[in-house]
Short mmCIF file of C-alpha atoms in Angstrom, two decimals:
data_model
loop_
_atom_site.label_atom_id
_atom_site.label_comp_id
_atom_site.label_asym_id
_atom_site.label_seq_id
_atom_site.Cartn_x
_atom_site.Cartn_y
_atom_site.Cartn_z
CA THR A 1 -0.05 -0.03 0.37
CA LEU A 2 1.43 3.48 -1.08
CA PHE A 3 0.60 6.21 1.85
CA TRP A 4 1.32 9.96 0.64
CA ARG A 5 3.04 11.97 3.28
CA ASN A 6 2.67 15.51 2.84
CA VAL A 7 5.31 17.05 4.51
CA MET A 8 6.53 21.03 5.23
CA ASN A 9 9.76 22.48 4.73
CA VAL A 10 10.81 24.39 7.62
CA SER A 11 13.37 26.43 8.34
CA VAL A 12 14.65 27.63 11.84
CA LEU A 13 17.24 30.43 11.82
CA GLY A 14 18.81 29.99 15.20
CA ALA A 15 19.48 27.60 17.26
CA GLY A 16 20.16 28.27 20.33
CA LEU A 17 17.80 27.64 23.79
CA VAL A 18 14.71 28.99 21.92
CA GLY A 19 15.67 27.79 18.32
CA SER A 20 16.82 24.79 19.43
CA ALA A 21 13.64 23.46 21.18
CA ILE A 22 12.12 24.45 18.32
CA VAL A 23 13.83 22.29 16.01
CA LYS A 24 13.46 19.34 18.30
CA ASP A 25 9.69 19.57 18.26
CA LEU A 26 9.20 20.17 14.63
CA ALA A 27 11.37 17.44 13.87
CA ARG A 28 9.56 15.07 16.65
CA THR A 29 6.59 15.44 14.70
CA GLY A 30 7.69 13.71 11.51
CA GLU A 31 5.76 16.41 9.57
CA PHE A 32 8.17 18.47 8.75
CA GLU A 33 11.58 18.66 7.29
CA VAL A 34 13.66 20.59 9.26
CA THR A 35 17.05 22.69 8.48
CA ALA A 36 18.41 24.70 11.96
CA ILE A 37 20.35 27.49 10.91
CA ASP A 38 22.72 29.04 13.45
CA VAL A 39 26.30 31.75 12.74
CA ASN A 40 27.37 30.03 16.00
CA PRO A 41 28.94 26.55 15.21
CA ALA A 42 28.99 25.61 18.31
CA ALA A 43 25.11 26.03 18.52
CA LEU A 44 24.74 23.80 15.92
CA SER A 45 27.03 21.44 17.38
CA ASP A 46 24.75 21.03 20.59
CA GLU A 47 23.74 17.58 21.65
CA SER A 48 20.33 18.87 21.46
CA VAL A 49 20.53 20.25 18.02
CA ALA A 50 23.55 18.04 16.50
CA GLY A 51 22.06 14.86 18.15
CA ASN A 52 18.38 15.24 16.81
CA THR A 53 18.25 12.01 14.62
CA ASP A 54 14.96 13.80 12.85
CA LEU A 55 16.83 16.75 11.52
CA GLU A 56 17.20 16.78 8.05
CA ARG A 57 20.12 19.84 8.06
CA LEU A 58 22.35 21.61 9.69
CA LEU A 59 23.54 24.88 8.01
CA HIS A 60 26.61 27.23 9.72
CA GLY A 61 25.12 30.73 8.08
CA ASP A 62 23.75 34.56 8.77
CA ALA A 63 20.58 34.87 7.42
CA HIS A 64 21.15 38.45 7.93
CA PHE A 65 24.12 38.19 5.17
CA PRO A 66 23.89 34.81 3.24
CA GLU A 67 26.60 33.33 1.18
#
């Protein structure tokens, strides 16, 4: 049986205290493909973000000055 699943792509800008909680909650549902973006590489390597197996992508970057 084929199942069609409508998955929404979500980018969270900032993986600090609030952003990492949002990333974990969204990724855990399975309804979102979550990308975490932060200018601070340490925030992206934090266990709460980097250890999340449901997370789609981690990107080091600045949303104000994208390259």
